[in-house]
mmCIF file with all atom_site columns, N, CA and C in Angstrom:
data_model
loop_
_atom_site.group_PDB
_atom_site.id
_atom_site.type_symbol
_atom_site.label_atom_id
_atom_site.label_alt_id
_atom_site.label_comp_id
_atom_site.label_asym_id
_atom_site.label_entity_id
_atom_site.label_seq_id
_atom_site.pdbx_PDB_ins_code
_atom_site.Cartn_x
_atom_site.Cartn_y
_atom_site.Cartn_z
_atom_site.occupancy
_atom_site.B_iso_or_equiv
_atom_site.pdbx_formal_charge
_atom_site.auth_seq_id
_atom_site.auth_comp_id
_atom_site.auth_asym_id
_atom_site.auth_atom_id
_atom_site.pdbx_PDB_model_num
ATOM 1   N N  . MET O 1 1  ? 13.149  4.761   1.509   1.00 0.00 ? 241 MET O N  1
ATOM 2   C CA . MET O 1 1  ? 12.070  3.871   1.885   1.00 0.00 ? 241 MET O CA 1
ATOM 3   C C  . MET O 1 1  ? 11.600  3.143   0.627   1.00 0.00 ? 241 MET O C  1
ATOM 4   N N  . ARG O 1 2  ? 11.428  1.837   0.749   1.00 0.00 ? 242 ARG O N  1
ATOM 5   C CA . ARG O 1 2  ? 10.900  1.051   -0.366  1.00 0.00 ? 242 ARG O CA 1
ATOM 6   C C  . ARG O 1 2  ? 9.525   0.522   0.021   1.00 0.00 ? 242 ARG O C  1
ATOM 7   N N  . ILE O 1 3  ? 8.545   0.747   -0.847  1.00 0.00 ? 243 ILE O N  1
ATOM 8   C CA . ILE O 1 3  ? 7.157   0.384   -0.570  1.00 0.00 ? 243 ILE O CA 1
ATOM 9   C C  . ILE O 1 3  ? 6.683   -0.556  -1.674  1.00 0.00 ? 243 ILE O C  1
ATOM 10  N N  . SER O 1 4  ? 6.064   -1.673  -1.277  1.00 0.00 ? 244 SER O N  1
ATOM 11  C CA . SER O 1 4  ? 5.526   -2.589  -2.288  1.00 0.00 ? 244 SER O CA 1
ATOM 12  C C  . SER O 1 4  ? 4.282   -3.297  -1.759  1.00 0.00 ? 244 SER O C  1
ATOM 13  N N  . ILE O 1 5  ? 3.482   -3.790  -2.696  1.00 0.00 ? 245 ILE O N  1
ATOM 14  C CA . ILE O 1 5  ? 2.291   -4.569  -2.369  1.00 0.00 ? 245 ILE O CA 1
ATOM 15  C C  . ILE O 1 5  ? 2.422   -5.923  -3.036  1.00 0.00 ? 245 ILE O C  1
ATOM 16  N N  . ASP O 1 6  ? 2.234   -6.979  -2.277  1.00 0.00 ? 246 ASP O N  1
ATOM 17  C CA . ASP O 1 6  ? 2.254   -8.339  -2.812  1.00 0.00 ? 246 ASP O CA 1
ATOM 18  C C  . ASP O 1 6  ? 0.902   -8.603  -3.469  1.00 0.00 ? 246 ASP O C  1
ATOM 19  N N  . ALA O 1 7  ? 0.887   -8.626  -4.801  1.00 0.00 ? 247 ALA O N  1
ATOM 20  C CA . ALA O 1 7  ? -0.357  -8.798  -5.548  1.00 0.00 ? 247 ALA O CA 1
ATOM 21  C C  . ALA O 1 7  ? -1.009  -10.149 -5.298  1.00 0.00 ? 247 ALA O C  1
ATOM 22  N N  . GLU O 1 8  ? -0.221  -11.132 -4.909  1.00 0.00 ? 248 GLU O N  1
ATOM 23  C CA . GLU O 1 8  ? -0.771  -12.457 -4.612  1.00 0.00 ? 248 GLU O CA 1
ATOM 24  C C  . GLU O 1 8  ? -1.552  -12.465 -3.301  1.00 0.00 ? 248 GLU O C  1
ATOM 25  N N  . LEU O 1 9  ? -1.188  -11.579 -2.382  1.00 0.00 ? 249 LEU O N  1
ATOM 26  C CA . LEU O 1 9  ? -1.852  -11.518 -1.073  1.00 0.00 ? 249 LEU O CA 1
ATOM 27  C C  . LEU O 1 9  ? -3.015  -10.527 -1.034  1.00 0.00 ? 249 LEU O C  1
ATOM 28  N N  . CYS O 1 10 ? -2.921  -9.464  -1.810  1.00 0.00 ? 250 CYS O N  1
ATOM 29  C CA . CYS O 1 10 ? -3.913  -8.383  -1.755  1.00 0.00 ? 250 CYS O CA 1
ATOM 30  C C  . CYS O 1 10 ? -5.317  -8.905  -2.065  1.00 0.00 ? 250 CYS O C  1
ATOM 31  N N  . ILE O 1 11 ? -6.274  -8.519  -1.207  1.00 0.00 ? 251 ILE O N  1
ATOM 32  C CA . ILE O 1 11 ? -7.676  -8.911  -1.417  1.00 0.00 ? 251 ILE O CA 1
ATOM 33  C C  . ILE O 1 11 ? -8.547  -7.715  -1.817  1.00 0.00 ? 251 ILE O C  1
ATOM 34  N N  . GLY O 1 12 ? -7.937  -6.543  -1.944  1.00 0.00 ? 252 GLY O N  1
ATOM 35  C CA . GLY O 1 12 ? -8.675  -5.363  -2.389  1.00 0.00 ? 252 GLY O CA 1
ATOM 36  C C  . GLY O 1 12 ? -9.525  -4.705  -1.316  1.00 0.00 ? 252 GLY O C  1
ATOM 37  N N  . ALA O 1 13 ? -9.119  -4.813  -0.060  1.00 0.00 ? 253 ALA O N  1
ATOM 38  C CA . ALA O 1 13 ? -9.883  -4.204  1.029   1.00 0.00 ? 253 ALA O CA 1
ATOM 39  C C  . ALA O 1 13 ? -9.880  -2.674  0.945   1.00 0.00 ? 253 ALA O C  1
ATOM 40  N N  . GLY O 1 14 ? -8.832  -2.099  0.371   1.00 0.00 ? 254 GLY O N  1
ATOM 41  C CA . GLY O 1 14 ? -8.778  -0.654  0.168   1.00 0.00 ? 254 GLY O CA 1
ATOM 42  C C  . GLY O 1 14 ? -8.309  0.160   1.354   1.00 0.00 ? 254 GLY O C  1
ATOM 43  N N  . GLN O 1 15 ? -7.892  -0.489  2.429   1.00 0.00 ? 255 GLN O N  1
ATOM 44  C CA . GLN O 1 15 ? -7.434  0.250   3.603   1.00 0.00 ? 255 GLN O CA 1
ATOM 45  C C  . GLN O 1 15 ? -6.207  1.106   3.295   1.00 0.00 ? 255 GLN O C  1
ATOM 46  N N  . CYS O 1 16 ? -5.340  0.609   2.434   1.00 0.00 ? 256 CYS O N  1
ATOM 47  C CA . CYS O 1 16 ? -4.138  1.370   2.088   1.00 0.00 ? 256 CYS O CA 1
ATOM 48  C C  . CYS O 1 16 ? -4.499  2.681   1.388   1.00 0.00 ? 256 CYS O C  1
ATOM 49  N N  . ALA O 1 17 ? -5.386  2.597   0.401   1.00 0.00 ? 257 ALA O N  1
ATOM 50  C CA . ALA O 1 17 ? -5.778  3.789   -0.361  1.00 0.00 ? 257 ALA O CA 1
ATOM 51  C C  . ALA O 1 17 ? -6.550  4.784   0.494   1.00 0.00 ? 257 ALA O C  1
ATOM 52  N N  . MET O 1 18 ? -7.309  4.295   1.455   1.00 0.00 ? 258 MET O N  1
ATOM 53  C CA . MET O 1 18 ? -8.039  5.205   2.347   1.00 0.00 ? 258 MET O CA 1
ATOM 54  C C  . MET O 1 18 ? -7.115  5.853   3.375   1.00 0.00 ? 258 MET O C  1
ATOM 55  N N  . THR O 1 19 ? -6.109  5.110   3.827   1.00 0.00 ? 259 THR O N  1
ATOM 56  C CA . THR O 1 19 ? -5.209  5.621   4.862   1.00 0.00 ? 259 THR O CA 1
ATOM 57  C C  . THR O 1 19 ? -4.149  6.556   4.304   1.00 0.00 ? 259 THR O C  1
ATOM 58  N N  . SER O 1 20 ? -3.596  6.208   3.146   1.00 0.00 ? 260 SER O N  1
ATOM 59  C CA . SER O 1 20 ? -2.517  7.009   2.561   1.00 0.00 ? 260 SER O CA 1
ATOM 60  C C  . SER O 1 20 ? -2.729  7.161   1.048   1.00 0.00 ? 260 SER O C  1
ATOM 61  N N  . PRO O 1 21 ? -3.730  7.965   0.648   1.00 0.00 ? 261 PRO O N  1
ATOM 62  C CA . PRO O 1 21 ? -4.075  8.079   -0.770  1.00 0.00 ? 261 PRO O CA 1
ATOM 63  C C  . PRO O 1 21 ? -3.010  8.731   -1.644  1.00 0.00 ? 261 PRO O C  1
ATOM 64  N N  . ASP O 1 22 ? -2.044  9.415   -1.042  1.00 0.00 ? 262 ASP O N  1
ATOM 65  C CA . ASP O 1 22 ? -0.963  9.998   -1.828  1.00 0.00 ? 262 ASP O CA 1
ATOM 66  C C  . ASP O 1 22 ? 0.042   8.939   -2.272  1.00 0.00 ? 262 ASP O C  1
ATOM 67  N N  . VAL O 1 23 ? 0.041   7.769   -1.621  1.00 0.00 ? 263 VAL O N  1
ATOM 68  C CA . VAL O 1 23 ? 0.992   6.704   -1.932  1.00 0.00 ? 263 VAL O CA 1
ATOM 69  C C  . VAL O 1 23 ? 0.306   5.482   -2.547  1.00 0.00 ? 263 VAL O C  1
ATOM 70  N N  . PHE O 1 24 ? -0.913  5.191   -2.120  1.00 0.00 ? 264 PHE O N  1
ATOM 71  C CA . PHE O 1 24 ? -1.611  3.997   -2.594  1.00 0.00 ? 264 PHE O CA 1
ATOM 72  C C  . PHE O 1 24 ? -2.879  4.348   -3.362  1.00 0.00 ? 264 PHE O C  1
ATOM 73  N N  . THR O 1 25 ? -3.203  3.500   -4.324  1.00 0.00 ? 265 THR O N  1
ATOM 74  C CA . THR O 1 25 ? -4.430  3.620   -5.086  1.00 0.00 ? 265 THR O CA 1
ATOM 75  C C  . THR O 1 25 ? -4.951  2.210   -5.339  1.00 0.00 ? 265 THR O C  1
ATOM 76  N N  . GLN O 1 26 ? -6.046  2.096   -6.057  1.00 0.00 ? 266 GLN O N  1
ATOM 77  C CA . GLN O 1 26 ? -6.575  0.791   -6.417  1.00 0.00 ? 266 GLN O CA 1
ATOM 78  C C  . GLN O 1 26 ? -6.701  0.700   -7.932  1.00 0.00 ? 266 GLN O C  1
ATOM 79  N N  . ASP O 1 27 ? -6.424  -0.492  -8.461  1.00 0.00 ? 267 ASP O N  1
ATOM 80  C CA . ASP O 1 27 ? -6.539  -0.681  -9.907  1.00 0.00 ? 267 ASP O CA 1
ATOM 81  C C  . ASP O 1 27 ? -8.006  -0.854  -10.299 1.00 0.00 ? 267 ASP O C  1
ATOM 82  N N  . ASP O 1 28 ? -8.262  -1.110  -11.551 1.00 0.00 ? 268 ASP O N  1
ATOM 83  C CA . ASP O 1 28 ? -9.632  -1.224  -12.050 1.00 0.00 ? 268 ASP O CA 1
ATOM 84  C C  . ASP O 1 28 ? -10.414 -2.365  -11.409 1.00 0.00 ? 268 ASP O C  1
ATOM 85  N N  . ASP O 1 29 ? -9.696  -3.354  -10.884 1.00 0.00 ? 269 ASP O N  1
ATOM 86  C CA . ASP O 1 29 ? -10.345 -4.481  -10.221 1.00 0.00 ? 269 ASP O CA 1
ATOM 87  C C  . ASP O 1 29 ? -10.442 -4.297  -8.705  1.00 0.00 ? 269 ASP O C  1
ATOM 88  N N  . GLY O 1 30 ? -9.953  -3.164  -8.206  1.00 0.00 ? 270 GLY O N  1
ATOM 89  C CA . GLY O 1 30 ? -10.052 -2.861  -6.784  1.00 0.00 ? 270 GLY O CA 1
ATOM 90  C C  . GLY O 1 30 ? -8.871  -3.287  -5.944  1.00 0.00 ? 270 GLY O C  1
ATOM 91  N N  . PHE O 1 31 ? -7.827  -3.836  -6.568  1.00 0.00 ? 271 PHE O N  1
ATOM 92  C CA . PHE O 1 31 ? -6.662  -4.268  -5.817  1.00 0.00 ? 271 PHE O CA 1
ATOM 93  C C  . PHE O 1 31 ? -5.680  -3.114  -5.610  1.00 0.00 ? 271 PHE O C  1
ATOM 94  N N  . GLY O 1 32 ? -4.976  -3.142  -4.487  1.00 0.00 ? 272 GLY O N  1
ATOM 95  C CA . GLY O 1 32 ? -4.060  -2.065  -4.135  1.00 0.00 ? 272 GLY O CA 1
ATOM 96  C C  . GLY O 1 32 ? -2.860  -1.975  -5.054  1.00 0.00 ? 272 GLY O C  1
ATOM 97  N N  . MET O 1 33 ? -2.418  -0.742  -5.257  1.00 0.00 ? 273 MET O N  1
ATOM 98  C CA . MET O 1 33 ? -1.232  -0.444  -6.055  1.00 0.00 ? 273 MET O CA 1
ATOM 99  C C  . MET O 1 33 ? -0.512  0.735   -5.415  1.00 0.00 ? 273 MET O C  1
ATOM 100 N N  . VAL O 1 34 ? 0.807   0.748   -5.569  1.00 0.00 ? 274 VAL O N  1
ATOM 101 C CA . VAL O 1 34 ? 1.578   1.913   -5.156  1.00 0.00 ? 274 VAL O CA 1
ATOM 102 C C  . VAL O 1 34 ? 1.508   2.918   -6.295  1.00 0.00 ? 274 VAL O C  1
ATOM 103 N N  . VAL O 1 35 ? 1.212   4.172   -5.984  1.00 0.00 ? 275 VAL O N  1
ATOM 104 C CA . VAL O 1 35 ? 1.137   5.232   -6.991  1.00 0.00 ? 275 VAL O CA 1
ATOM 105 C C  . VAL O 1 35 ? 2.490   5.333   -7.694  1.00 0.00 ? 275 VAL O C  1
ATOM 106 N N  . THR O 1 36 ? 2.463   5.448   -8.999  1.00 0.00 ? 276 THR O N  1
ATOM 107 C CA . THR O 1 36 ? 3.686   5.552   -9.797  1.00 0.00 ? 276 THR O CA 1
ATOM 108 C C  . THR O 1 36 ? 4.602   6.636   -9.237  1.00 0.00 ? 276 THR O C  1
ATOM 109 N N  . GLY O 1 37 ? 5.853   6.264   -9.021  1.00 0.00 ? 277 GLY O N  1
ATOM 110 C CA . GLY O 1 37 ? 6.843   7.200   -8.504  1.00 0.00 ? 277 GLY O CA 1
ATOM 111 C C  . GLY O 1 37 ? 6.939   7.234   -6.993  1.00 0.00 ? 277 GLY O C  1
ATOM 112 N N  . GLN O 1 38 ? 6.042   6.551   -6.292  1.00 0.00 ? 278 GLN O N  1
ATOM 113 C CA . GLN O 1 38 ? 6.054   6.570   -4.836  1.00 0.00 ? 278 GLN O CA 1
ATOM 114 C C  . GLN O 1 38 ? 6.712   5.332   -4.221  1.00 0.00 ? 278 GLN O C  1
ATOM 115 N N  . ASP O 1 39 ? 7.058   4.333   -5.044  1.00 0.00 ? 279 ASP O N  1
ATOM 116 C CA . ASP O 1 39 ? 7.579   3.075   -4.510  1.00 0.00 ? 279 ASP O CA 1
ATOM 117 C C  . ASP O 1 39 ? 8.961   3.186   -3.882  1.00 0.00 ? 279 ASP O C  1
ATOM 118 N N  . GLY O 1 40 ? 9.710   4.211   -4.227  1.00 0.00 ? 280 GLY O N  1
ATOM 119 C CA . GLY O 1 40 ? 11.036  4.375   -3.655  1.00 0.00 ? 280 GLY O CA 1
ATOM 120 C C  . GLY O 1 40 ? 11.222  5.708   -2.960  1.00 0.00 ? 280 GLY O C  1
ATOM 121 N N  . GLY O 1 41 ? 10.132  6.431   -2.769  1.00 0.00 ? 281 GLY O N  1
ATOM 122 C CA . GLY O 1 41 ? 10.213  7.767   -2.177  1.00 0.00 ? 281 GLY O CA 1
ATOM 123 C C  . GLY O 1 41 ? 10.096  7.761   -0.675  1.00 0.00 ? 281 GLY O C  1
ATOM 124 N N  . THR O 1 42 ? 9.806   8.908   -0.132  1.00 0.00 ? 282 THR O N  1
ATOM 125 C CA . THR O 1 42 ? 9.687   9.034   1.317   1.00 0.00 ? 282 THR O CA 1
ATOM 126 C C  . THR O 1 42 ? 8.399   8.427   1.823   1.00 0.00 ? 282 THR O C  1
ATOM 127 N N  . GLY O 1 43 ? 7.388   8.364   0.984   1.00 0.00 ? 283 GLY O N  1
ATOM 128 C CA . GLY O 1 43 ? 6.158   7.675   1.332   1.00 0.00 ? 283 GLY O CA 1
ATOM 129 C C  . GLY O 1 43 ? 5.159   8.452   2.138   1.00 0.00 ? 283 GLY O C  1
ATOM 130 N N  . GLY O 1 44 ? 5.548   9.501   2.769   1.00 0.00 ? 284 GLY O N  1
ATOM 131 C CA . GLY O 1 44 ? 4.603   10.258  3.571   1.00 0.00 ? 284 GLY O CA 1
ATOM 132 C C  . GLY O 1 44 ? 4.408   9.653   4.948   1.00 0.00 ? 284 GLY O C  1
ATOM 133 N N  . PRO O 1 45 ? 3.775   10.385  5.817   1.00 0.00 ? 285 PRO O N  1
ATOM 134 C CA . PRO O 1 45 ? 3.675   9.984   7.227   1.00 0.00 ? 285 PRO O CA 1
ATOM 135 C C  . PRO O 1 45 ? 2.736   8.815   7.503   1.00 0.00 ? 285 PRO O C  1
ATOM 136 N N  . LEU O 1 46 ? 1.841   8.500   6.594   1.00 0.00 ? 286 LEU O N  1
ATOM 137 C CA . LEU O 1 46 ? 0.855   7.458   6.876   1.00 0.00 ? 286 LEU O CA 1
ATOM 138 C C  . LEU O 1 46 ? 1.135   6.112   6.216   1.00 0.00 ? 286 LEU O C  1
ATOM 139 N N  . VAL O 1 47 ? 2.291   5.969   5.574   1.00 0.00 ? 287 VAL O N  1
ATOM 140 C CA . VAL O 1 47 ? 2.593   4.727   4.874   1.00 0.00 ? 287 VAL O CA 1
ATOM 141 C C  . VAL O 1 47 ? 2.657   3.541   5.827   1.00 0.00 ? 287 VAL O C  1
ATOM 142 N N  . ARG O 1 48 ? 3.343   3.693   6.922   1.00 0.00 ? 288 ARG O N  1
ATOM 143 C CA . ARG O 1 48 ? 3.446   2.578   7.878   1.00 0.00 ? 288 ARG O CA 1
ATOM 144 C C  . ARG O 1 48 ? 2.083   2.267   8.503   1.00 0.00 ? 288 ARG O C  1
ATOM 145 N N  . GLU O 1 49 ? 1.287   3.279   8.721   1.00 0.00 ? 289 GLU O N  1
ATOM 146 C CA . GLU O 1 49 ? -0.069  3.053   9.234   1.00 0.00 ? 289 GLU O CA 1
ATOM 147 C C  . GLU O 1 49 ? -0.904  2.287   8.214   1.00 0.00 ? 289 GLU O C  1
ATOM 148 N N  . ALA O 1 50 ? -0.754  2.610   6.943   1.00 0.00 ? 290 ALA O N  1
ATOM 149 C CA . ALA O 1 50 ? -1.471  1.890   5.891   1.00 0.00 ? 290 ALA O CA 1
ATOM 150 C C  . ALA O 1 50 ? -1.042  0.425   5.856   1.00 0.00 ? 290 ALA O C  1
ATOM 151 N N  . ALA O 1 51 ? 0.252   0.170   6.023   1.00 0.00 ? 291 ALA O N  1
ATOM 152 C CA . ALA O 1 51 ? 0.741   -1.211  6.043   1.00 0.00 ? 291 ALA O CA 1
ATOM 153 C C  . ALA O 1 51 ? 0.141   -1.973  7.222   1.00 0.00 ? 291 ALA O C  1
ATOM 154 N N  . ARG O 1 52 ? 0.053   -1.331  8.368   1.00 0.00 ? 292 ARG O N  1
ATOM 155 C CA . ARG O 1 52 ? -0.555  -1.980  9.545   1.00 0.00 ? 292 ARG O CA 1
ATOM 156 C C  . ARG O 1 52 ? -2.049  -2.205  9.351   1.00 0.00 ? 292 ARG O C  1
ATOM 157 N N  . ALA O 1 53 ? -2.703  -1.346  8.581   1.00 0.00 ? 293 ALA O N  1
ATOM 158 C CA . ALA O 1 53 ? -4.146  -1.455  8.377   1.00 0.00 ? 293 ALA O CA 1
ATOM 159 C C  . ALA O 1 53 ? -4.522  -2.555  7.386   1.00 0.00 ? 293 ALA O C  1
ATOM 160 N N  . CYS O 1 54 ? -3.573  -3.025  6.608   1.00 0.00 ? 294 CYS O N  1
ATOM 161 C CA . CYS O 1 54 ? -3.862  -4.062  5.613   1.00 0.00 ? 294 CYS O CA 1
ATOM 162 C C  . CYS O 1 54 ? -4.245  -5.363  6.328   1.00 0.00 ? 294 CYS O C  1
ATOM 163 N N  . PRO O 1 55 ? -5.453  -5.875  6.074   1.00 0.00 ? 295 PRO O N  1
ATOM 164 C CA . PRO O 1 55 ? -5.915  -7.064  6.793   1.00 0.00 ? 295 PRO O CA 1
ATOM 165 C C  . PRO O 1 55 ? -5.156  -8.342  6.448   1.00 0.00 ? 295 PRO O C  1
ATOM 166 N N  . VAL O 1 56 ? -4.458  -8.371  5.322   1.00 0.00 ? 296 VAL O N  1
ATOM 167 C CA . VAL O 1 56 ? -3.708  -9.576  4.946   1.00 0.00 ? 296 VAL O CA 1
ATOM 168 C C  . VAL O 1 56 ? -2.190  -9.324  4.911   1.00 0.00 ? 296 VAL O C  1
ATOM 169 N N  . ARG O 1 57 ? -1.775  -8.164  5.387   1.00 0.00 ? 297 ARG O N  1
ATOM 170 C CA . ARG O 1 57 ? -0.357  -7.797  5.467   1.00 0.00 ? 297 ARG O CA 1
ATOM 171 C C  . ARG O 1 57 ? 0.341   -7.907  4.122   1.00 0.00 ? 297 ARG O C  1
ATOM 172 N N  . ALA O 1 58 ? -0.294  -7.389  3.081   1.00 0.00 ? 298 ALA O N  1
ATOM 173 C CA . ALA O 1 58 ? 0.256   -7.454  1.728   1.00 0.00 ? 298 ALA O CA 1
ATOM 174 C C  . ALA O 1 58 ? 1.243   -6.328  1.441   1.00 0.00 ? 298 ALA O C  1
ATOM 175 N N  . ILE O 1 59 ? 1.349   -5.344  2.337   1.00 0.00 ? 299 ILE O N  1
ATOM 176 C CA . ILE O 1 59 ? 2.217   -4.187  2.097   1.00 0.00 ? 299 ILE O CA 1
ATOM 177 C C  . ILE O 1 59 ? 3.533   -4.342  2.835   1.00 0.00 ? 299 ILE O C  1
ATOM 178 N N  . SER O 1 60 ? 4.623   -4.108  2.102   1.00 0.00 ? 300 SER O N  1
ATOM 179 C CA . SER O 1 60 ? 5.954   -4.127  2.695   1.00 0.00 ? 300 SER O CA 1
ATOM 180 C C  . SER O 1 60 ? 6.530   -2.717  2.664   1.00 0.00 ? 300 SER O C  1
ATOM 181 N N  . VAL O 1 61 ? 7.061   -2.292  3.794   1.00 0.00 ? 301 VAL O N  1
ATOM 182 C CA . VAL O 1 61 ? 7.729   -0.989  3.888   1.00 0.00 ? 301 VAL O CA 1
ATOM 183 C C  . VAL O 1 61 ? 9.119   -1.257  4.459   1.00 0.00 ? 301 VAL O C  1
ATOM 184 N N  . GLU O 1 62 ? 10.136  -0.955  3.686   1.00 0.00 ? 302 GLU O N  1
ATOM 185 C CA . GLU O 1 62 ? 11.515  -1.172  4.105   1.00 0.00 ? 302 GLU O CA 1
ATOM 186 C C  . GLU O 1 62 ? 12.258  0.151   4.132   1.00 0.00 ? 302 GLU O C  1
ATOM 187 N N  . GLY O 1 63 ? 12.992  0.350   5.196   1.00 0.00 ? 303 GLY O N  1
ATOM 188 C CA . GLY O 1 63 ? 13.803  1.559   5.276   1.00 0.00 ? 303 GLY O CA 1
ATOM 189 C C  . GLY O 1 63 ? 13.261  2.610   6.169   1.00 0.00 ? 303 GLY O C  1
#
């Protein structure tokens, strides 16, 4: 599974970090980030739910 966040689209709503905190976090400015080492892993059961929860669809989940 490949997980990424489009930094140009992210508005920092934080839904990803609240839904799947083991995979997503927020940087110092509040924008979403994939936790180091999680971008190519299994992602956990809530990754796709976090992608659906993103109000601007900035999260891509492939695989």
